[in-house]
Short mmCIF file of C-alpha atoms in Angstrom, two decimals:
data_model
loop_
_atom_site.label_atom_id
_atom_site.label_comp_id
_atom_site.label_asym_id
_atom_site.label_seq_id
_atom_site.Cartn_x
_atom_site.Cartn_y
_atom_site.Cartn_z
CA UNK A 1 0.67 -41.55 -131.58
CA UNK A 2 1.70 -41.26 -135.66
CA UNK A 3 -1.05 -41.62 -138.35
CA UNK A 4 0.21 -45.38 -139.15
CA UNK A 5 -0.64 -46.32 -135.53
CA UNK A 6 -3.98 -45.05 -135.99
CA UNK A 7 -5.15 -46.56 -138.90
CA UNK A 8 -3.83 -49.89 -137.60
CA UNK A 9 -5.73 -49.29 -134.36
CA UNK A 10 -9.15 -48.57 -136.39
CA UNK A 11 -8.40 -51.68 -138.54
CA UNK A 12 -8.17 -53.74 -135.42
CA UNK A 13 -11.50 -52.56 -133.83
CA UNK A 14 -13.02 -53.40 -136.85
CA UNK A 15 -11.95 -56.78 -137.41
CA UNK A 16 -12.77 -57.19 -133.82
CA UNK A 17 -16.38 -55.82 -134.15
CA UNK A 18 -16.99 -58.14 -137.20
CA UNK A 19 -16.03 -61.16 -134.97
CA UNK A 20 -18.12 -59.98 -132.24
CA UNK A 21 -21.24 -59.78 -134.74
CA UNK A 22 -20.32 -63.37 -136.43
CA UNK A 23 -20.06 -65.02 -133.00
CA UNK A 24 -23.59 -63.38 -131.80
CA UNK A 25 -25.08 -64.99 -134.47
CA UNK A 26 -24.02 -68.14 -133.41
CA UNK A 27 -24.69 -67.64 -129.70
CA UNK A 28 -28.50 -68.82 -129.24
CA UNK A 29 -27.36 -72.08 -130.87
CA UNK A 30 -24.45 -72.71 -128.37
CA UNK A 31 -26.81 -71.61 -125.35
CA UNK A 32 -29.41 -74.40 -126.05
CA UNK A 33 -27.10 -77.25 -125.95
CA UNK A 34 -25.59 -76.13 -122.41
CA UNK A 35 -27.77 -76.69 -119.02
CA UNK A 36 -29.52 -74.12 -117.52
CA UNK A 37 -26.50 -73.07 -115.46
CA UNK A 38 -23.95 -73.44 -118.02
CA UNK A 39 -26.04 -70.76 -119.50
CA UNK A 40 -26.09 -68.12 -116.84
CA UNK A 41 -22.34 -68.27 -116.77
CA UNK A 42 -22.09 -68.03 -120.27
CA UNK A 43 -24.47 -64.63 -120.69
CA UNK A 44 -22.10 -63.11 -117.90
CA UNK A 45 -18.95 -64.02 -119.90
CA UNK A 46 -20.23 -62.69 -122.92
CA UNK A 47 -20.97 -59.86 -121.02
CA UNK A 48 -17.94 -58.79 -120.00
CA UNK A 49 -16.61 -59.46 -123.04
CA UNK A 50 -18.79 -56.79 -124.66
CA UNK A 51 -17.80 -54.08 -121.99
CA UNK A 52 -14.05 -54.64 -122.63
CA UNK A 53 -14.51 -54.14 -126.38
CA UNK A 54 -16.72 -51.16 -125.52
CA UNK A 55 -13.69 -50.15 -123.04
CA UNK A 56 -11.25 -50.62 -125.84
CA UNK A 57 -12.99 -48.33 -128.02
CA UNK A 58 -12.79 -45.32 -125.49
CA UNK A 59 -9.54 -45.81 -124.84
CA UNK A 60 -8.66 -45.39 -128.49
CA UNK A 61 -10.32 -42.25 -128.94
CA UNK A 62 -9.22 -41.19 -125.89
CA UNK A 63 -5.49 -42.12 -127.01
CA UNK A 64 -6.80 -39.66 -130.54
CA UNK A 65 -7.85 -36.72 -128.49
CA UNK A 66 -5.30 -36.53 -126.20
CA UNK A 67 -2.42 -36.77 -128.89
CA UNK A 68 -0.79 -34.15 -131.08
CA UNK A 69 -2.70 -34.45 -133.74
CA UNK A 70 -4.00 -31.81 -136.14
CA UNK A 71 -7.35 -30.41 -135.44
CA UNK A 72 -8.31 -31.50 -139.09
CA UNK A 73 -7.83 -35.24 -138.50
CA UNK A 74 -10.11 -34.81 -135.21
CA UNK A 75 -12.70 -33.80 -136.88
CA UNK A 76 -12.77 -36.16 -139.52
CA UNK A 77 -12.52 -38.64 -136.77
CA UNK A 78 -15.51 -37.19 -134.69
CA UNK A 79 -17.84 -36.75 -137.80
CA UNK A 80 -17.21 -40.18 -139.00
CA UNK A 81 -15.87 -42.80 -136.64
CA UNK A 82 -17.70 -41.64 -133.58
CA UNK A 83 -21.52 -41.89 -135.00
CA UNK A 84 -20.05 -45.55 -136.31
CA UNK A 85 -18.64 -46.30 -132.35
CA UNK A 86 -22.11 -45.00 -131.05
CA UNK A 87 -24.00 -47.32 -133.35
CA UNK A 88 -21.87 -50.29 -132.56
CA UNK A 89 -22.07 -49.89 -128.63
CA UNK A 90 -26.06 -49.27 -129.02
CA UNK A 91 -25.77 -52.34 -131.52
CA UNK A 92 -24.10 -54.57 -128.85
CA UNK A 93 -25.96 -53.62 -126.10
CA UNK A 94 -29.19 -54.56 -127.44
CA UNK A 95 -27.78 -57.56 -128.65
CA UNK A 96 -26.74 -58.90 -125.32
CA UNK A 97 -30.39 -57.69 -124.21
CA UNK A 98 -32.11 -59.66 -126.88
CA UNK A 99 -29.85 -63.05 -126.39
CA UNK A 100 -30.36 -62.78 -122.39
CA UNK A 101 -34.55 -62.65 -123.53
CA UNK A 102 -34.24 -65.56 -125.58
CA UNK A 103 -32.20 -67.71 -123.03
CA UNK A 104 -34.87 -66.67 -120.35
CA UNK A 105 -37.64 -67.45 -122.75
CA UNK A 106 -36.26 -70.61 -123.60
CA UNK A 107 -35.46 -72.10 -120.08
CA UNK A 108 -38.83 -71.07 -119.02
CA UNK A 109 -40.61 -73.12 -122.31
CA UNK A 110 -38.49 -76.16 -121.21
CA UNK A 111 -39.25 -76.31 -117.40
CA UNK A 112 -42.96 -75.91 -118.65
CA UNK A 113 -43.05 -78.75 -121.10
CA UNK A 114 -41.51 -81.19 -118.72
CA UNK A 115 -43.93 -80.36 -116.26
CA UNK A 116 -46.92 -81.22 -118.88
CA UNK A 117 -45.12 -84.23 -120.25
CA UNK A 118 -44.83 -85.60 -116.41
CA UNK A 119 -48.33 -84.71 -116.28
CA UNK A 120 -49.38 -86.56 -119.53
CA UNK A 121 -46.93 -89.56 -118.27
CA UNK A 122 -48.96 -90.00 -115.12
CA UNK A 123 -52.16 -89.72 -117.15
CA UNK A 124 -51.39 -92.76 -119.45
CA UNK A 125 -49.73 -94.53 -116.53
CA UNK A 126 -53.36 -94.41 -114.44
CA UNK A 127 -55.04 -95.41 -117.26
CA UNK A 128 -53.07 -98.41 -118.09
CA UNK A 129 -53.52 -99.73 -114.33
CA UNK A 130 -57.17 -99.00 -114.22
CA UNK A 131 -57.56 -100.96 -117.77
CA UNK A 132 -55.60 -103.74 -116.46
CA UNK A 133 -57.93 -104.07 -113.00
CA UNK A 134 -61.12 -104.24 -114.78
CA UNK A 135 -62.67 -107.55 -114.53
CA UNK A 136 -66.18 -107.73 -116.07
CA UNK A 137 -68.78 -110.75 -116.39
CA UNK A 138 -70.83 -108.76 -118.51
CA UNK A 139 -69.21 -108.80 -121.58
CA UNK A 140 -71.61 -106.15 -123.16
CA UNK A 141 -70.30 -103.81 -120.43
CA UNK A 142 -66.81 -104.25 -120.73
CA UNK A 143 -66.74 -103.31 -123.99
CA UNK A 144 -68.47 -99.73 -123.35
CA UNK A 145 -65.97 -99.38 -120.31
CA UNK A 146 -63.19 -100.37 -123.03
CA UNK A 147 -64.45 -97.48 -126.00
CA UNK A 148 -64.25 -95.06 -123.30
CA UNK A 149 -60.97 -95.89 -122.10
CA UNK A 150 -59.97 -95.83 -125.93
CA UNK A 151 -61.63 -92.43 -126.62
CA UNK A 152 -59.70 -90.94 -123.52
CA UNK A 153 -56.35 -92.27 -124.88
CA UNK A 154 -57.01 -90.97 -128.24
CA UNK A 155 -57.77 -87.67 -126.82
CA UNK A 156 -54.67 -87.67 -124.67
CA UNK A 157 -52.62 -88.93 -127.73
CA UNK A 158 -53.99 -86.02 -129.98
CA UNK A 159 -53.57 -83.35 -127.26
CA UNK A 160 -50.09 -84.16 -126.74
CA UNK A 161 -49.14 -83.60 -130.09
CA UNK A 162 -50.89 -80.41 -130.40
CA UNK A 163 -49.76 -78.44 -127.64
CA UNK A 164 -47.53 -75.47 -129.00
CA UNK A 165 -47.04 -72.77 -126.29
CA UNK A 166 -46.92 -69.28 -127.57
CA UNK A 167 -47.63 -67.73 -124.41
CA UNK A 168 -49.31 -68.52 -120.58
CA UNK A 169 -52.82 -68.41 -121.54
CA UNK A 170 -52.58 -71.17 -124.27
CA UNK A 171 -50.64 -73.30 -121.17
CA UNK A 172 -53.62 -72.38 -119.08
CA UNK A 173 -55.82 -74.17 -121.58
CA UNK A 174 -53.95 -76.89 -121.51
CA UNK A 175 -54.00 -77.21 -117.96
CA UNK A 176 -57.67 -77.23 -117.86
CA UNK A 177 -57.96 -80.06 -120.45
CA UNK A 178 -55.79 -82.18 -118.79
CA UNK A 179 -58.04 -81.27 -115.07
CA UNK A 180 -60.94 -82.24 -116.91
CA UNK A 181 -59.50 -85.59 -118.35
CA UNK A 182 -58.42 -86.37 -114.60
CA UNK A 183 -62.08 -85.75 -113.46
CA UNK A 184 -63.20 -87.89 -116.39
CA UNK A 185 -60.76 -90.79 -115.05
CA UNK A 186 -61.59 -90.41 -111.40
CA UNK A 187 -65.34 -90.97 -112.35
CA UNK A 188 -65.04 -93.66 -114.39
CA UNK A 189 -62.94 -95.12 -111.98
CA UNK A 190 -65.58 -94.82 -109.29
CA UNK A 191 -68.48 -96.19 -111.62
CA UNK A 192 -66.32 -99.42 -112.26
CA UNK A 193 -65.35 -99.78 -108.49
CA UNK A 194 -68.98 -99.98 -108.13
CA UNK A 195 -70.05 -102.20 -111.04
CA UNK A 196 -67.34 -104.80 -109.99
CA UNK A 197 -68.98 -104.39 -106.25
CA UNK A 198 -72.24 -105.23 -107.27
CA UNK A 199 -71.12 -108.04 -109.68
CA UNK A 200 -68.76 -109.60 -107.36
CA UNK A 201 -71.56 -110.08 -104.85
CA UNK A 202 -74.20 -111.03 -107.47
CA UNK A 203 -71.42 -114.04 -108.69
CA UNK A 204 -70.67 -114.46 -105.11
CA UNK A 205 -74.21 -115.47 -104.72
CA UNK A 206 -74.80 -117.78 -107.97
CA UNK A 207 -71.80 -119.57 -107.54
CA UNK A 208 -72.85 -120.42 -103.80
CA UNK A 209 -76.54 -121.41 -105.69
CA UNK A 210 -74.20 -123.95 -107.98
CA UNK A 211 -72.04 -125.26 -105.71
CA UNK A 212 -75.16 -126.35 -103.49
CA UNK A 213 -77.26 -127.96 -106.28
CA UNK A 214 -79.80 -125.27 -105.77
CA UNK A 215 -79.13 -122.88 -109.17
CA UNK A 216 -82.23 -123.26 -111.44
CA UNK A 217 -82.20 -122.08 -115.24
CA UNK A 218 -85.35 -120.71 -115.05
CA UNK A 219 -87.23 -118.92 -118.22
CA UNK A 220 -86.79 -115.28 -116.85
CA UNK A 221 -83.10 -113.87 -116.89
CA UNK A 222 -82.20 -111.18 -113.78
CA UNK A 223 -79.87 -108.61 -114.67
CA UNK A 224 -78.46 -106.11 -112.22
CA UNK A 225 -77.89 -102.23 -112.92
CA UNK A 226 -74.72 -100.51 -111.43
CA UNK A 227 -76.54 -99.51 -108.56
CA UNK A 228 -77.47 -102.73 -107.56
CA UNK A 229 -81.53 -102.61 -109.30
CA UNK A 230 -82.79 -105.86 -110.69
CA UNK A 231 -84.23 -105.71 -114.27
CA UNK A 232 -85.71 -108.10 -116.60
CA UNK A 233 -82.88 -108.83 -119.13
CA UNK A 234 -83.96 -112.05 -121.49
CA UNK A 235 -86.67 -114.76 -121.86
CA UNK A 236 -85.02 -118.00 -122.80
CA UNK A 237 -86.29 -121.14 -124.36
CA UNK A 238 -87.36 -122.60 -121.34
CA UNK A 239 -90.50 -120.55 -121.23
CA UNK A 240 -91.73 -122.61 -124.02
CA UNK A 241 -90.27 -125.97 -123.58
CA UNK A 242 -91.68 -127.14 -120.06
CA UNK A 243 -95.15 -125.96 -121.02
CA UNK A 244 -94.71 -128.44 -123.97
CA UNK A 245 -93.51 -131.26 -121.66
CA UNK A 246 -96.18 -130.80 -119.18
CA UNK A 247 -98.99 -130.40 -121.95
CA UNK A 248 -97.61 -133.31 -123.77
CA UNK A 249 -97.48 -135.66 -120.85
CA UNK A 250 -100.90 -134.92 -119.86
CA UNK A 251 -102.03 -135.48 -123.21
CA UNK A 252 -99.89 -138.81 -124.10
CA UNK A 253 -99.70 -140.46 -120.64
CA UNK A 254 -102.93 -140.11 -119.36
CA UNK A 255 -102.53 -141.85 -116.19
CA UNK A 256 -99.92 -140.85 -113.31
CA UNK A 257 -99.42 -144.95 -112.32
CA UNK A 258 -96.31 -144.47 -114.36
CA UNK A 259 -92.72 -144.55 -114.03
CA UNK A 260 -90.67 -141.68 -115.42
CA UNK A 261 -87.44 -141.12 -115.97
CA UNK A 262 -85.99 -137.29 -116.44
CA UNK A 263 -82.69 -137.09 -117.99
CA UNK A 264 -80.16 -133.99 -116.87
CA UNK A 265 -82.37 -133.22 -113.88
CA UNK A 266 -79.76 -130.84 -112.38
CA UNK A 267 -80.73 -126.94 -112.43
CA UNK A 268 -84.62 -127.97 -113.41
CA UNK A 269 -87.43 -127.98 -111.26
CA UNK A 270 -89.02 -130.17 -113.62
CA UNK A 271 -88.52 -133.86 -111.73
CA UNK A 272 -89.44 -131.83 -108.32
CA UNK A 273 -92.62 -130.44 -109.70
CA UNK A 274 -93.78 -133.70 -111.54
CA UNK A 275 -92.92 -135.62 -108.19
CA UNK A 276 -95.24 -133.02 -106.15
CA UNK A 277 -97.87 -133.68 -108.43
CA UNK A 278 -97.88 -137.57 -107.86
CA UNK A 279 -95.91 -138.99 -110.87
CA UNK A 280 -93.51 -141.56 -109.30
CA UNK A 281 -90.36 -139.72 -111.03
CA UNK A 282 -86.64 -140.79 -111.29
CA UNK A 283 -84.04 -138.39 -112.00
CA UNK A 284 -80.58 -138.86 -113.43
CA UNK A 285 -77.52 -136.63 -113.91
CA UNK A 286 -73.50 -136.07 -113.88
CA UNK A 287 -74.44 -133.28 -110.96
CA UNK A 288 -76.00 -133.53 -107.65
CA UNK A 289 -79.45 -131.85 -106.84
CA UNK A 290 -80.37 -130.74 -103.48
CA UNK A 291 -84.23 -131.07 -103.36
CA UNK A 292 -86.26 -134.20 -102.41
CA UNK A 293 -89.52 -135.72 -102.32
CA UNK A 294 -91.13 -139.24 -101.33
CA UNK A 295 -92.11 -139.50 -105.43
CA UNK A 296 -88.65 -138.33 -106.31
CA UNK A 297 -85.50 -140.69 -106.74
CA UNK A 298 -82.17 -139.18 -107.71
CA UNK A 299 -79.40 -141.28 -109.65
CA UNK A 300 -75.94 -139.50 -109.82
CA UNK A 301 -74.85 -140.88 -112.98
CA UNK A 302 -74.40 -140.91 -116.89
CA UNK A 303 -77.30 -141.60 -118.86
CA UNK A 304 -74.98 -143.71 -120.86
CA UNK A 305 -74.03 -146.16 -118.41
CA UNK A 306 -76.30 -148.97 -117.76
CA UNK A 307 -77.65 -148.31 -114.05
CA UNK A 308 -81.21 -149.05 -115.25
CA UNK A 309 -82.59 -152.59 -116.46
CA UNK A 310 -83.84 -152.24 -119.88
CA UNK A 311 -87.65 -151.49 -120.14
CA UNK A 312 -87.88 -149.98 -117.05
CA UNK A 313 -89.84 -146.79 -118.00
CA UNK A 314 -93.38 -145.72 -119.55
CA UNK A 315 -91.90 -142.37 -120.64
CA UNK A 316 -88.72 -140.61 -120.62
CA UNK A 317 -88.04 -136.67 -120.72
CA UNK A 318 -84.75 -134.92 -121.72
CA UNK A 319 -85.79 -131.16 -121.38
CA UNK A 320 -82.73 -129.25 -123.14
CA UNK A 321 -80.10 -131.85 -122.29
CA UNK A 322 -79.08 -133.77 -125.59
CA UNK A 323 -77.28 -131.06 -126.94
CA UNK A 324 -74.82 -130.27 -124.14
CA UNK A 325 -74.13 -134.40 -123.76
CA UNK A 326 -70.15 -135.21 -125.15
CA UNK A 327 -69.16 -131.49 -125.24
CA UNK A 328 -67.65 -130.96 -121.95
CA UNK A 329 -69.52 -127.73 -120.93
CA UNK A 330 -70.88 -129.41 -117.47
CA UNK A 331 -67.80 -131.21 -116.52
CA UNK A 332 -68.56 -134.53 -118.55
CA UNK A 333 -66.29 -136.22 -121.09
CA UNK A 334 -66.01 -134.92 -124.63
CA UNK A 335 -67.12 -137.77 -126.73
CA UNK A 336 -68.07 -137.20 -130.33
CA UNK A 337 -71.80 -138.21 -131.18
CA UNK A 338 -72.39 -138.68 -127.50
CA UNK A 339 -76.01 -137.75 -127.99
CA UNK A 340 -76.81 -140.29 -130.73
CA UNK A 341 -75.57 -142.89 -128.02
CA UNK A 342 -77.98 -141.26 -125.44
CA UNK A 343 -80.88 -141.87 -127.44
CA UNK A 344 -80.23 -145.58 -128.33
CA UNK A 345 -79.67 -145.99 -124.28
CA UNK A 346 -83.41 -144.18 -123.79
CA UNK A 347 -84.73 -146.50 -126.41
CA UNK A 348 -83.41 -149.38 -124.29
CA UNK A 349 -84.62 -148.33 -121.23
CA UNK A 350 -88.21 -147.63 -122.45
CA UNK A 351 -90.95 -149.87 -122.02
CA UNK A 352 -92.96 -151.25 -125.56
CA UNK A 353 -94.33 -148.21 -127.31
CA UNK A 354 -92.81 -145.77 -124.62
CA UNK A 355 -93.27 -142.27 -124.89
CA UNK A 356 -90.02 -140.28 -125.56
CA UNK A 357 -90.63 -136.14 -124.95
CA UNK A 358 -87.68 -133.90 -125.80
CA UNK A 359 -86.59 -130.49 -126.80
CA UNK A 360 -83.17 -129.38 -128.23
CA UNK A 361 -82.26 -126.14 -129.95
CA UNK A 362 -82.99 -125.62 -133.57
CA UNK A 363 -82.09 -123.24 -136.51
CA UNK A 364 -78.99 -123.29 -138.58
CA UNK A 365 -77.01 -126.20 -137.83
CA UNK A 366 -73.64 -125.20 -135.32
CA UNK A 367 -71.47 -126.40 -132.27
CA UNK A 368 -70.95 -123.85 -129.69
CA UNK A 369 -68.97 -124.20 -126.30
CA UNK A 370 -72.20 -125.00 -124.58
CA UNK A 371 -74.53 -127.06 -126.95
CA UNK A 372 -75.14 -128.21 -130.30
CA UNK A 373 -77.98 -126.61 -132.43
CA UNK A 374 -79.80 -129.04 -134.78
CA UNK A 375 -81.12 -128.69 -138.41
CA UNK A 376 -83.86 -130.82 -139.89
CA UNK A 377 -81.39 -133.40 -141.22
CA UNK A 378 -79.69 -133.97 -137.74
CA UNK A 379 -82.72 -134.16 -135.94
CA UNK A 380 -84.28 -136.89 -138.03
CA UNK A 381 -80.92 -138.76 -137.46
CA UNK A 382 -81.28 -138.09 -133.79
CA UNK A 383 -85.02 -139.78 -133.60
CA UNK A 384 -84.60 -142.31 -136.51
CA UNK A 385 -85.45 -145.39 -133.87
CA UNK A 386 -88.82 -143.63 -132.62
CA UNK A 387 -91.69 -142.66 -134.49
CA UNK A 388 -92.37 -139.04 -134.06
CA UNK A 389 -96.28 -138.41 -132.82
CA UNK A 390 -95.87 -134.61 -132.55
CA UNK A 391 -93.24 -131.79 -133.54
CA UNK A 392 -93.65 -127.93 -132.52
CA UNK A 393 -91.36 -125.25 -132.79
CA UNK A 394 -90.55 -122.31 -130.32
CA UNK A 395 -89.23 -119.31 -131.99
CA UNK A 396 -88.03 -116.39 -130.50
CA UNK A 397 -89.59 -113.04 -131.38
CA UNK A 398 -87.09 -110.72 -129.37
CA UNK A 399 -85.56 -110.74 -126.34
CA UNK A 400 -88.21 -111.45 -124.10
CA UNK A 401 -90.92 -112.81 -126.30
CA UNK A 402 -91.26 -116.90 -127.60
CA UNK A 403 -93.94 -117.95 -129.64
CA UNK A 404 -95.10 -121.36 -130.70
CA UNK A 405 -95.21 -122.41 -134.48
CA UNK A 406 -95.75 -125.74 -136.45
CA UNK A 407 -93.74 -123.75 -139.56
CA UNK A 408 -90.42 -125.79 -139.61
CA UNK A 409 -89.36 -123.22 -142.09
CA UNK A 410 -89.83 -120.15 -139.97
CA UNK A 411 -87.57 -122.35 -137.22
CA UNK A 412 -84.64 -123.29 -139.73
CA UNK A 413 -84.03 -119.75 -140.51
CA UNK A 414 -83.03 -118.55 -136.92
CA UNK A 415 -79.72 -118.06 -135.63
CA UNK A 416 -78.33 -118.38 -132.11
CA UNK A 417 -77.02 -115.26 -130.12
CA UNK A 418 -73.18 -114.95 -130.73
CA UNK A 419 -72.65 -113.42 -126.92
CA UNK A 420 -74.51 -115.97 -124.84
CA UNK A 421 -75.29 -118.62 -127.14
CA UNK A 422 -79.01 -118.45 -126.57
CA UNK A 423 -81.01 -120.06 -129.50
CA UNK A 424 -82.91 -118.63 -131.84
CA UNK A 425 -85.44 -121.13 -132.00
CA UNK A 426 -86.38 -124.97 -130.35
CA UNK A 427 -87.81 -128.19 -131.72
CA UNK A 428 -89.98 -129.97 -129.12
CA UNK A 429 -91.08 -133.30 -129.96
CA UNK A 430 -93.29 -136.44 -128.50
CA UNK A 431 -92.11 -139.90 -129.96
CA UNK A 432 -92.97 -143.38 -129.52
CA UNK A 433 -90.97 -146.43 -129.13
CA UNK A 434 -91.12 -148.50 -132.50
CA UNK A 435 -92.28 -152.09 -131.98
#
């Protein structure tokens, strides 16, 4: 082996070493773009390539030491080339081990990331399914539950954006948070199912009462908690209206030998109570009533229809009725100004100087899906064919308390509850038919 061949061989090994070093720098990018099975095969191929290069180097030095060159050349190669070769072999071995560790770590992280993403996807699907099944009659409770679900969704979204795995400890912390969220969702789901069960039972009971005509609008409204316990929810305007009607009837109609007409008698016990107190009562409504009494006669009709002879009654009572007429809430036909038409018909049905007792929502003028709310101007228009003998106002102080006042200004500024449409005040009038 002459000197030119030795130099050429050293040049080839150097070029191979440079080529392998450059190729090693791109190895991590190549491995990430392949599947896990291809990655294992790729590592095996590259390990074989390094072993082949190392073997060629050893053969090269074997050729040098077995050739007949002078001791001078051998010493030079031993002091210069051999340390370089040892560093190259160590470098190649270290690079191979580093690349193997990087590939293995990348594969483990990708598996953990997929598992975490699958859990988060399952949680999001559970929340979406849960939110679509929620049926609430109580709008306040529905908002609270929706807020809880929104908070859970925001927590999961924040968690998914913050997941950065540095080691197994971080992974355990994330898994613990996910477990806690799953427990919260399970607890919330149980509470909702319990509430829905109680609500459905209550709704079924109330629906049966309405269907049979035995649901009555009483002043104390009862609510039910999640565990089925009853509680005082609110007091409505009936607490002052019925008392006003009975008091006015006794004051302005001092004889029980009169004919009474109760307009809008369904969902009210007033007709039955007056009949039980020996008044002769006729009740009229487009909906049926289930109660009966020897002193009570019921007519299923619209008050604006001519079903009675003119001047048939000494007193007509419209307890919280006129504000509903013509709005369609109770199944009647939607007709503009039907309350004014009803008052004209009542005027015809009253005898000379007959008494008309009425109550209506009062305050800032409005029309809700359920009823009208009158102000001073619209109330004067409603009663323009009568002489107003007395007017009082019921004012709601809080959810449980109503008081009577003669101060129109105090009642006029009251507003209705936008959630359940309950009025903030009522006007209560005793009117006499003009001669």
